Tab-separated table of C-alpha atoms in Angstrom:
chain	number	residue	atom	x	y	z
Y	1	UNK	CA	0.000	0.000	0.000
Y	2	UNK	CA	1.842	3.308	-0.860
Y	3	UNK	CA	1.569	6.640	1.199
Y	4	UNK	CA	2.538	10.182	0.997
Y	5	UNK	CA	6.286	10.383	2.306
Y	6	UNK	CA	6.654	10.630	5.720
Y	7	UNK	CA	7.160	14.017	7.629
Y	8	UNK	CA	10.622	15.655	7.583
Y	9	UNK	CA	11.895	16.745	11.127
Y	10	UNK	CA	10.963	19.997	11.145
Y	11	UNK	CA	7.324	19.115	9.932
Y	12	UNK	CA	4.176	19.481	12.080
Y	13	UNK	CA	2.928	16.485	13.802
Y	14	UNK	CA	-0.885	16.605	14.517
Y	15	UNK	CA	-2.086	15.494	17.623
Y	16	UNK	CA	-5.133	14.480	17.832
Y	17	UNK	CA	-6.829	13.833	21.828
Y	18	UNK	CA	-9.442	11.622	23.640
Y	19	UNK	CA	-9.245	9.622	20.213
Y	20	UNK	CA	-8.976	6.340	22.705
Y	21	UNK	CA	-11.035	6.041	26.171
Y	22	UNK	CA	-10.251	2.059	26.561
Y	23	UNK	CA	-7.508	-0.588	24.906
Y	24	UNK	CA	-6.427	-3.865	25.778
Y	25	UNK	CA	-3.158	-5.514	26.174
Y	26	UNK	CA	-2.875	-9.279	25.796
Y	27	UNK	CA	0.454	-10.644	26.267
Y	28	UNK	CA	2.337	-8.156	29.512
Y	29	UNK	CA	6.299	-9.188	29.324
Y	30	UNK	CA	8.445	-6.012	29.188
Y	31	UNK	CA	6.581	-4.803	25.986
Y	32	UNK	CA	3.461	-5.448	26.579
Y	33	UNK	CA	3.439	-3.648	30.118
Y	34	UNK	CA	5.660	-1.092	28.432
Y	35	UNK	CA	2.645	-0.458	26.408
Y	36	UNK	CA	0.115	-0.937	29.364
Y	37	UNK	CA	1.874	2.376	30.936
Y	38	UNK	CA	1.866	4.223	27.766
Y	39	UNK	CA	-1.826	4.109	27.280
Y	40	UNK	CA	-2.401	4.562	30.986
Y	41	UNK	CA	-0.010	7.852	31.103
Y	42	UNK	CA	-2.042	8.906	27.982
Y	43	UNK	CA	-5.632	8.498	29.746
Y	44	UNK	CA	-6.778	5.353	28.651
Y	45	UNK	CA	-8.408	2.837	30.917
Y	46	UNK	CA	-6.519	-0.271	30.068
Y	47	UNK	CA	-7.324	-4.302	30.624
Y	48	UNK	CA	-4.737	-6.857	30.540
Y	49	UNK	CA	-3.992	-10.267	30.023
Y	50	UNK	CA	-1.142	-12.248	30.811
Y	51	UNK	CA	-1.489	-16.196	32.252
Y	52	UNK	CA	2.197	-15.750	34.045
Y	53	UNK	CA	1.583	-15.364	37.661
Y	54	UNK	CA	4.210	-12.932	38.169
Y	55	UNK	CA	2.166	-10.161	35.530
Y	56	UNK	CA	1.338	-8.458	38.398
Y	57	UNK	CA	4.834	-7.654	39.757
Y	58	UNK	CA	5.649	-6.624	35.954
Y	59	UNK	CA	2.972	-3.914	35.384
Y	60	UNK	CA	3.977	-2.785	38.645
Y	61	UNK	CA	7.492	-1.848	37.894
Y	62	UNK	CA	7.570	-1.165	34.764
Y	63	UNK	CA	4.659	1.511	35.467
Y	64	UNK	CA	6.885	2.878	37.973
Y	65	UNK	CA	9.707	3.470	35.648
Y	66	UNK	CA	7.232	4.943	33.099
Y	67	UNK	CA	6.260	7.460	35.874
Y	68	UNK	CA	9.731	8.449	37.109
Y	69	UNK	CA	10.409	9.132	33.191
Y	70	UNK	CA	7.209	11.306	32.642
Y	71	UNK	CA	8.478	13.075	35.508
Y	72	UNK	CA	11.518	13.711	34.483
Y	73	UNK	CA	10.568	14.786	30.636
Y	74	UNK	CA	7.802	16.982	32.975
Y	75	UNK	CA	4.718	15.468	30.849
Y	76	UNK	CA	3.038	13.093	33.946
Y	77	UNK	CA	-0.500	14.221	33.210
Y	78	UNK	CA	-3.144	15.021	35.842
Y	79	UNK	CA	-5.267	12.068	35.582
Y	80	UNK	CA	-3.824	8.454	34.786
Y	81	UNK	CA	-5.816	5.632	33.058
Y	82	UNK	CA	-6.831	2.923	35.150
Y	83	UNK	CA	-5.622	-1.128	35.058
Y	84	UNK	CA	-7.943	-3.949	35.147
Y	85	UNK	CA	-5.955	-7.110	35.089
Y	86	UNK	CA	-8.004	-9.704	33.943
Y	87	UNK	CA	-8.168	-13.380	34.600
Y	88	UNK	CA	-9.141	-14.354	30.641
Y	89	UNK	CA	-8.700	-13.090	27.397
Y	90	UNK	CA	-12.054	-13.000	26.410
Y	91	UNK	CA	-12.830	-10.719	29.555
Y	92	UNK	CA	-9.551	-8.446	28.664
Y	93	UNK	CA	-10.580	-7.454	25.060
Y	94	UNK	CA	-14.308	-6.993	24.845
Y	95	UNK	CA	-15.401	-3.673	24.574
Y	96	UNK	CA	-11.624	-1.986	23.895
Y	97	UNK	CA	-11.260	0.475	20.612
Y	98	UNK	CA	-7.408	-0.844	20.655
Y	99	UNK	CA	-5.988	-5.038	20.973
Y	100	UNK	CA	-2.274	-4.883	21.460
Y	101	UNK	CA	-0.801	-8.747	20.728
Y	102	UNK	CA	2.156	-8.770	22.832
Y	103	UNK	CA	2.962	-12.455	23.329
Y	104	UNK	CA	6.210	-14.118	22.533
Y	105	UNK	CA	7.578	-14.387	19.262
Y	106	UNK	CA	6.173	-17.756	17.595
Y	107	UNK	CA	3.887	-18.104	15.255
Y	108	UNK	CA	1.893	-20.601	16.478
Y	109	UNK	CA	0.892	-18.774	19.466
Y	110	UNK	CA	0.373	-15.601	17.884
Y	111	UNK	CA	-1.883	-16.917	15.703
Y	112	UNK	CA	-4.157	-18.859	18.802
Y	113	UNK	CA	-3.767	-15.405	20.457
Y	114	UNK	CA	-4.895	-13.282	17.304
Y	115	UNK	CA	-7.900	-15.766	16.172
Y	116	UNK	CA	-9.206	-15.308	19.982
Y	117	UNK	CA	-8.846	-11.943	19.779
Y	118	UNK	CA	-10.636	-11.366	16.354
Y	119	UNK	CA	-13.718	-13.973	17.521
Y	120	UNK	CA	-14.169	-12.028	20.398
Y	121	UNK	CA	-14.372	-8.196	19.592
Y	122	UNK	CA	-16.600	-6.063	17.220
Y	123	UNK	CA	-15.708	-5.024	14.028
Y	124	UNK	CA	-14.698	-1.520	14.741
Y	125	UNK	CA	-11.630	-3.312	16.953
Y	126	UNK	CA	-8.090	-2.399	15.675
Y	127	UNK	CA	-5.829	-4.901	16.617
Y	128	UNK	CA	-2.107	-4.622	16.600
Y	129	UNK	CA	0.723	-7.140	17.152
Y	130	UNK	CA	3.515	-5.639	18.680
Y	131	UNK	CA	5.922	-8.274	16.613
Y	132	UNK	CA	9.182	-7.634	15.595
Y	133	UNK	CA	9.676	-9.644	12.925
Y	134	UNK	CA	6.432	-11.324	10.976
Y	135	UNK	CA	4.521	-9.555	8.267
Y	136	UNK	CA	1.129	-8.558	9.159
Y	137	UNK	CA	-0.435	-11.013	5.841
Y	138	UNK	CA	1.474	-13.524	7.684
Y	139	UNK	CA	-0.014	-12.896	11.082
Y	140	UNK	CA	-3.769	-12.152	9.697
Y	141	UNK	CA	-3.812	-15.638	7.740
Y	142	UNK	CA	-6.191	-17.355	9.719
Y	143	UNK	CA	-8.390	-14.212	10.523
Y	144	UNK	CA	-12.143	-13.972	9.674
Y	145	UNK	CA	-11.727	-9.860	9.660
Y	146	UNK	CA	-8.044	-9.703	8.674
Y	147	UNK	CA	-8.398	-6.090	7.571
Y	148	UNK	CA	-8.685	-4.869	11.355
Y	149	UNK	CA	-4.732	-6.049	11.632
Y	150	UNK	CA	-1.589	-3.790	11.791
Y	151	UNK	CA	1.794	-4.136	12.901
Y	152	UNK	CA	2.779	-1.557	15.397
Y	153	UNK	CA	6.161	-2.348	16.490
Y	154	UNK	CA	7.212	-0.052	19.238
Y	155	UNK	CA	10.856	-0.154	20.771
Y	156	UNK	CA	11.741	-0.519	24.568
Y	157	UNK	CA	10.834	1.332	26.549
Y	158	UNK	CA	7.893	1.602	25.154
Y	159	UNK	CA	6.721	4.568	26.871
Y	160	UNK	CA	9.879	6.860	26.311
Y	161	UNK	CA	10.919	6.395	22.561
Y	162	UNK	CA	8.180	7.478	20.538
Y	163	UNK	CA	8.921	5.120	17.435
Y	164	UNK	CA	5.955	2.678	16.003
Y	165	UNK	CA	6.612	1.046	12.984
Y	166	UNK	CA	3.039	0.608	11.226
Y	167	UNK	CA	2.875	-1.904	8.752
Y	168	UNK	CA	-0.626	-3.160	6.997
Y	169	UNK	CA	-1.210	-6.061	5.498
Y	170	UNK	CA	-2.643	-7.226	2.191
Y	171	UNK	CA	-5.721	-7.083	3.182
Y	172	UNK	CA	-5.464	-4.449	6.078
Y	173	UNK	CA	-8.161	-1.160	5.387
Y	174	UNK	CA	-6.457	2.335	4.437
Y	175	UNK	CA	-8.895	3.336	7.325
Y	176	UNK	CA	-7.526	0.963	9.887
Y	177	UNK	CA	-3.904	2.284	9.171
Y	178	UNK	CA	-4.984	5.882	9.387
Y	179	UNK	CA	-6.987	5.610	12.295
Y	180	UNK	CA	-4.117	3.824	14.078
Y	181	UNK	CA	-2.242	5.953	12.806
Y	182	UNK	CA	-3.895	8.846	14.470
Y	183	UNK	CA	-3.973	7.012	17.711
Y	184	UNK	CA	-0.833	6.473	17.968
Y	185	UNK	CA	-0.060	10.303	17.499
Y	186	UNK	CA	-2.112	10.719	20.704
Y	187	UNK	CA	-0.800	8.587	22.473
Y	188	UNK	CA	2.817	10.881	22.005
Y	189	UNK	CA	3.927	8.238	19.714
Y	190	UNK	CA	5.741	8.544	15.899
Y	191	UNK	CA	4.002	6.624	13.958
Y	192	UNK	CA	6.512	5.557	11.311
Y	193	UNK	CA	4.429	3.677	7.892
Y	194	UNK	CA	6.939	0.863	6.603
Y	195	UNK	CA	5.851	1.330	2.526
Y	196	UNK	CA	5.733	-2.586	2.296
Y	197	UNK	CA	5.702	-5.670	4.140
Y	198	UNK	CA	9.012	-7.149	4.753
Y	199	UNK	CA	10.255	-9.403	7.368
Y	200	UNK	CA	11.776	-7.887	10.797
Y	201	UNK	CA	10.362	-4.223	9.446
Y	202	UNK	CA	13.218	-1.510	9.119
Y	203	UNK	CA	14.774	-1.225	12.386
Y	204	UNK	CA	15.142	-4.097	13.097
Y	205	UNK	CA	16.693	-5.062	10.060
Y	206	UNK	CA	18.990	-2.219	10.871
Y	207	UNK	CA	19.581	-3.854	14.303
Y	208	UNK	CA	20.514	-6.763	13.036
Y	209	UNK	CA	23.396	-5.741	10.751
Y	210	UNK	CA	25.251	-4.057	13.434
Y	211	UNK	CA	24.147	-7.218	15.650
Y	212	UNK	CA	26.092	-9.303	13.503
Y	213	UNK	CA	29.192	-6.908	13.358
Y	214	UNK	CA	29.681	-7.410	16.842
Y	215	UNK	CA	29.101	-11.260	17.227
Y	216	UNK	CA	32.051	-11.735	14.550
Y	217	UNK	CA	34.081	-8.814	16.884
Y	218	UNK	CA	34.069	-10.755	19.749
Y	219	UNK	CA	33.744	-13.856	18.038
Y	220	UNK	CA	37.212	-13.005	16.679
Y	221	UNK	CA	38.948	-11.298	19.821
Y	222	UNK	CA	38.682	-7.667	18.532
Y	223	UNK	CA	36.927	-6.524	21.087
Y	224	UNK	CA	34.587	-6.997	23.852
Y	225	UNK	CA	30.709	-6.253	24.721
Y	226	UNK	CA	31.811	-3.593	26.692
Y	227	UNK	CA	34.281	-2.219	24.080
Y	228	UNK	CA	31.814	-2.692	21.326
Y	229	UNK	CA	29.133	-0.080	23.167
Y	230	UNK	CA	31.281	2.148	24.275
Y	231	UNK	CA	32.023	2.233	20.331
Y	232	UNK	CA	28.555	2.927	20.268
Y	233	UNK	CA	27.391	5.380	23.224
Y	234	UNK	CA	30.734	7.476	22.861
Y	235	UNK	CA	30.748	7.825	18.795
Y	236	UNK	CA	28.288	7.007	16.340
Y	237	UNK	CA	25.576	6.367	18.454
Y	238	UNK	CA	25.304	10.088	19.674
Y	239	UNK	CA	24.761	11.131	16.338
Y	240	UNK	CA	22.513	8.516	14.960
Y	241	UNK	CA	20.171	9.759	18.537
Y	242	UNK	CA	19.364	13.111	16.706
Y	243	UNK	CA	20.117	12.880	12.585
Y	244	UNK	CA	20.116	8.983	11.983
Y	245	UNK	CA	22.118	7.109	9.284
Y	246	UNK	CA	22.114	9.727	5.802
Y	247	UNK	CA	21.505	13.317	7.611
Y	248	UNK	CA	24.663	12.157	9.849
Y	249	UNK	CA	26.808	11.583	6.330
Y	250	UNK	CA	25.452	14.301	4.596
Y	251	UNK	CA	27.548	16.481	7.245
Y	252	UNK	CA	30.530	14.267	6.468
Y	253	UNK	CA	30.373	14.823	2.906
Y	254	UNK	CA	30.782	18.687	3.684
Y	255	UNK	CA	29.654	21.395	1.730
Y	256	UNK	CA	29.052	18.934	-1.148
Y	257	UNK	CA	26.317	16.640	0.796
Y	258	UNK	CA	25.450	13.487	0.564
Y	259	UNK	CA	26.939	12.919	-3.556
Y	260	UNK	CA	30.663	14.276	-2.209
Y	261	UNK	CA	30.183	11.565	0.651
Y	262	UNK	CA	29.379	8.876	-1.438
Y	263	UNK	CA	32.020	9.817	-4.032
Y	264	UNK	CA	34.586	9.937	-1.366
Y	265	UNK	CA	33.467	6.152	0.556
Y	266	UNK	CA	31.689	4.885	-1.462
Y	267	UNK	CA	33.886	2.460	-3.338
Y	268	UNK	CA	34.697	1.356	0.605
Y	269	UNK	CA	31.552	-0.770	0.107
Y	270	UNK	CA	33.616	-3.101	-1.934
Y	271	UNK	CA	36.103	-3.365	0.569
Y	272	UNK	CA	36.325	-6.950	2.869
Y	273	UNK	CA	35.425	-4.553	6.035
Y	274	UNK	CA	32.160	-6.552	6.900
Y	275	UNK	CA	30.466	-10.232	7.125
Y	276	UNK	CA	26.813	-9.324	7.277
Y	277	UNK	CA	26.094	-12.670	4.965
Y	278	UNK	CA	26.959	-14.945	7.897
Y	279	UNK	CA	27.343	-14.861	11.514
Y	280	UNK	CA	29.491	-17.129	13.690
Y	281	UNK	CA	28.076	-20.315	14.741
Y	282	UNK	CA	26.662	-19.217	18.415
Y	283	UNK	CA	29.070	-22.406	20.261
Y	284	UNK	CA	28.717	-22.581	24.100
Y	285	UNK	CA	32.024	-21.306	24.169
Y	286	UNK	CA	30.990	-18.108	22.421
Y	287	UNK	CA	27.804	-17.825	24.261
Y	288	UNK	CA	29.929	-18.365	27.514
Y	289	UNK	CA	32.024	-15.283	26.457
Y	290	UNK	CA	29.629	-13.113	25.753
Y	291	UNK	CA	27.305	-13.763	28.927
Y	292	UNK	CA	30.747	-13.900	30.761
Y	293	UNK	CA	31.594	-10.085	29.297
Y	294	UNK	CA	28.547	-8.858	29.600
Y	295	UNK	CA	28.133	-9.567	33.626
Y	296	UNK	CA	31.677	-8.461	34.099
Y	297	UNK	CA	30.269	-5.217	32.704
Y	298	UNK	CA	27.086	-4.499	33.925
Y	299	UNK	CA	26.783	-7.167	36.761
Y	300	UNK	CA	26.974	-5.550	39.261
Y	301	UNK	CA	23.881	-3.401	38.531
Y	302	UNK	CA	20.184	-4.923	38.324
Y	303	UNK	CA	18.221	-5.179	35.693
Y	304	UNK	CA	15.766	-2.679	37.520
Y	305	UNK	CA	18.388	-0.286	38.349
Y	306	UNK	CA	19.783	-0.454	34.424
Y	307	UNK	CA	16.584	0.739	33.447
Y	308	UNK	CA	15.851	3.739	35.693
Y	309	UNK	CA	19.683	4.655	34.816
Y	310	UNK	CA	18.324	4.327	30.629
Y	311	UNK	CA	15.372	6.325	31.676
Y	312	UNK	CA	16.986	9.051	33.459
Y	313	UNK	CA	19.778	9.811	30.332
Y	314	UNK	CA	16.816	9.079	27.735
Y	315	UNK	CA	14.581	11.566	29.583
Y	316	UNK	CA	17.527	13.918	29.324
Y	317	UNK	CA	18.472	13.710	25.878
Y	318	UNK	CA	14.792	14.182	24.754
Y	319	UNK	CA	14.779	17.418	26.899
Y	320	UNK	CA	17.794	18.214	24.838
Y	321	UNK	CA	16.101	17.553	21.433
Y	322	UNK	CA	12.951	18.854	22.525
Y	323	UNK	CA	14.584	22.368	23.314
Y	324	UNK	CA	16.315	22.446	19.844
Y	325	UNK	CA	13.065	21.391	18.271
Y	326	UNK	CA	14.446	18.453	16.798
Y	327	UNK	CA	14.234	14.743	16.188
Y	328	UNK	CA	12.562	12.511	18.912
Y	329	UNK	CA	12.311	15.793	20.992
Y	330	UNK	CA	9.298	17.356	18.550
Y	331	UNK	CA	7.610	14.627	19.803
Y	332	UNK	CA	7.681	15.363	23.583
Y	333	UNK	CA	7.080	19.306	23.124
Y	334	UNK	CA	3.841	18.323	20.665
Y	335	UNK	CA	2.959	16.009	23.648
Y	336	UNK	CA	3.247	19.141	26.237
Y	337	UNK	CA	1.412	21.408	23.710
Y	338	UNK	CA	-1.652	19.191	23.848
Y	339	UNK	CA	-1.124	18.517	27.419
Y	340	UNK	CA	-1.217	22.890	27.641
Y	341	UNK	CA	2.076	22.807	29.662
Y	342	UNK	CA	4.897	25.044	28.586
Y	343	UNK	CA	8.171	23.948	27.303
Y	344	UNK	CA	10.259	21.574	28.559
Y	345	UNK	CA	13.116	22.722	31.478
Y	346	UNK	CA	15.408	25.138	30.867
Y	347	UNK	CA	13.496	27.637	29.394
């Protein structure tokens, strides 16, 4: 299905409000109660379902992250949607104007979890699988009212970065992608449409190259996990956080853009620099190393504790973005617009 092409950074980004009063959320592991607190800290009463015992514990404090980071970004709204956790997934959906799927990543159970879903809610029902790597045509086989089906792939934590990846199926409506679309907008969200259906979307896909990279660096003895993201969170990944992959080598092509760039590296590309065709076989002696790296590098802080410490700087650098009006950042000072707040700190 082919759109209009998306909004530059500087462009506008309509927010529409009280397009949602109730959603459900099937499926609450990180993403799913990632999502759970997103809708919540947007205003809408949310029901969940999640057979794990420990769901409770979950929602719990992963919603308390999401508040410390709304505080922080100075966006925590007045009034907070409320949580029903319910004990069946027929009781979870019924009734709800948005399904998020968030269930593990097979097949087989999506599709038990999606054919429930569509059986037991009306027709004007969105559903969306949070997957990050099936095609919506794929996920909406056995559907009776596949057309109600999108991907929206969000990215962890779900309630800071604003990125959805929207993809629609072959038989998903224009009007179900535009009114998800929309809700998604109001929710503080950047709804980002992927043109055509393709395995793992575009981020992923992204992702996954530089995933590889660094399985063959350590794989290799180049370097270590620890090595490899500071690599990351001291270079390139600073840039890509505000300009991405092309607006970050336009400026290295200088005065002459993106064409002097690609005249001047371009033939690099044919260079033996990379091994994105294959990956090394994952032995136990290579997962050993990594697991073994990767606790003698962040071991000695919990899981819990990582995240509040990714909250805090992610909080920050949106401030940061938000006060030059740019990237990631339009989307928190469009969210205080239509929350009638003022700007963010610092002003």
């Amino acid at each position: 299905m082919a759109e209009a092409p998306p909004a530059g950074p500087n462009d506008e980004i309509s927010v529409a409000t009280s397009l949602l009063t109730s959603a459900a959320v099937v499926g609450c592991g990180v993403i799913g109660a990632g999502w759970a607190s997103r809708l919540r800290l947007s205003g809408v009463d949310v029901c969940v379902y999640d057979p794990s015992p420990t769901v409770g514990t979950i929602i719990d404090e992963v919603h308390d992250n999401a508040v410390r980071g709304w505080e922080a970004l100075g966006v925590m709204p007045d009034n907070v949607g409320s949580l029903t956790i319910a004990s069946s997934l027929e009781d979870t959906v019924g009734g709800a104007g948005l399904v998020v799927e968030s269930v593990p990543e097979r097949l087989e159970l999506k599709h038990a979890t999606l054919v429930a879903i569509d059986e037991t809610t009306g027709p004007e029902t969105i559903i969306a699988s949070s997957t990050s790597g099936f095609k919506p045509s794929v996920l909406a086989g056995p559907l009776t009212r596949p057309e109600r089906l999108i991907v929206g792939h969000p990215f962890n934590p779900v309630y800071l970065l604003p990125l959805v990846e929207v993809v629609a199926g072959t038989a998903t409506t224009e009007a179900t992608v535009e009114r998800a679309m929309t809700i998604y907008r109001s929710l503080g969200m950047h709804p980002l449409r992927v043109r055509a259906e393709i395995d793992a979307h575009i981020a992923d896909r992204l992702l996954e190259a530089v995933w590889r990279e660094a399985l063959w660096l350590i794989n290799d003895g180049i370097a270590t996990t620890a090595e490899i993201d500071d690599a990351i969170r001291f270079g390139f990944g600073l840039r890509w956080a505000q300009m991405g992959l092309f607006e970050t080598y336009r400026i290295a092509g200088g005065t002459g853009g993106m064409r002097h760039f690609i005249a001047q590296f371009g033939e690099c590309l044919d260079w033996p620099w990379t091994k994105l065709m294959d990956t090394p076989e994952l032995t136990d002696e290579l997962i050993e190393t990594i697991a073994r790296q990767s606790d003698e590098q962040s071991g000695h802080l919990s899981i819990r504790e990582l995240e509040r410490i990714r909250d805090q700087n992610l909080a920050s650098m949106l401030l940061a973005l938000e006060q030059n009006g740019w990237g990631a950042g339009r989307t928190i000072a469009e969210q205080r617009r239509s929350q009638g707040g003022s700007k963010g700190t610092g002003d």
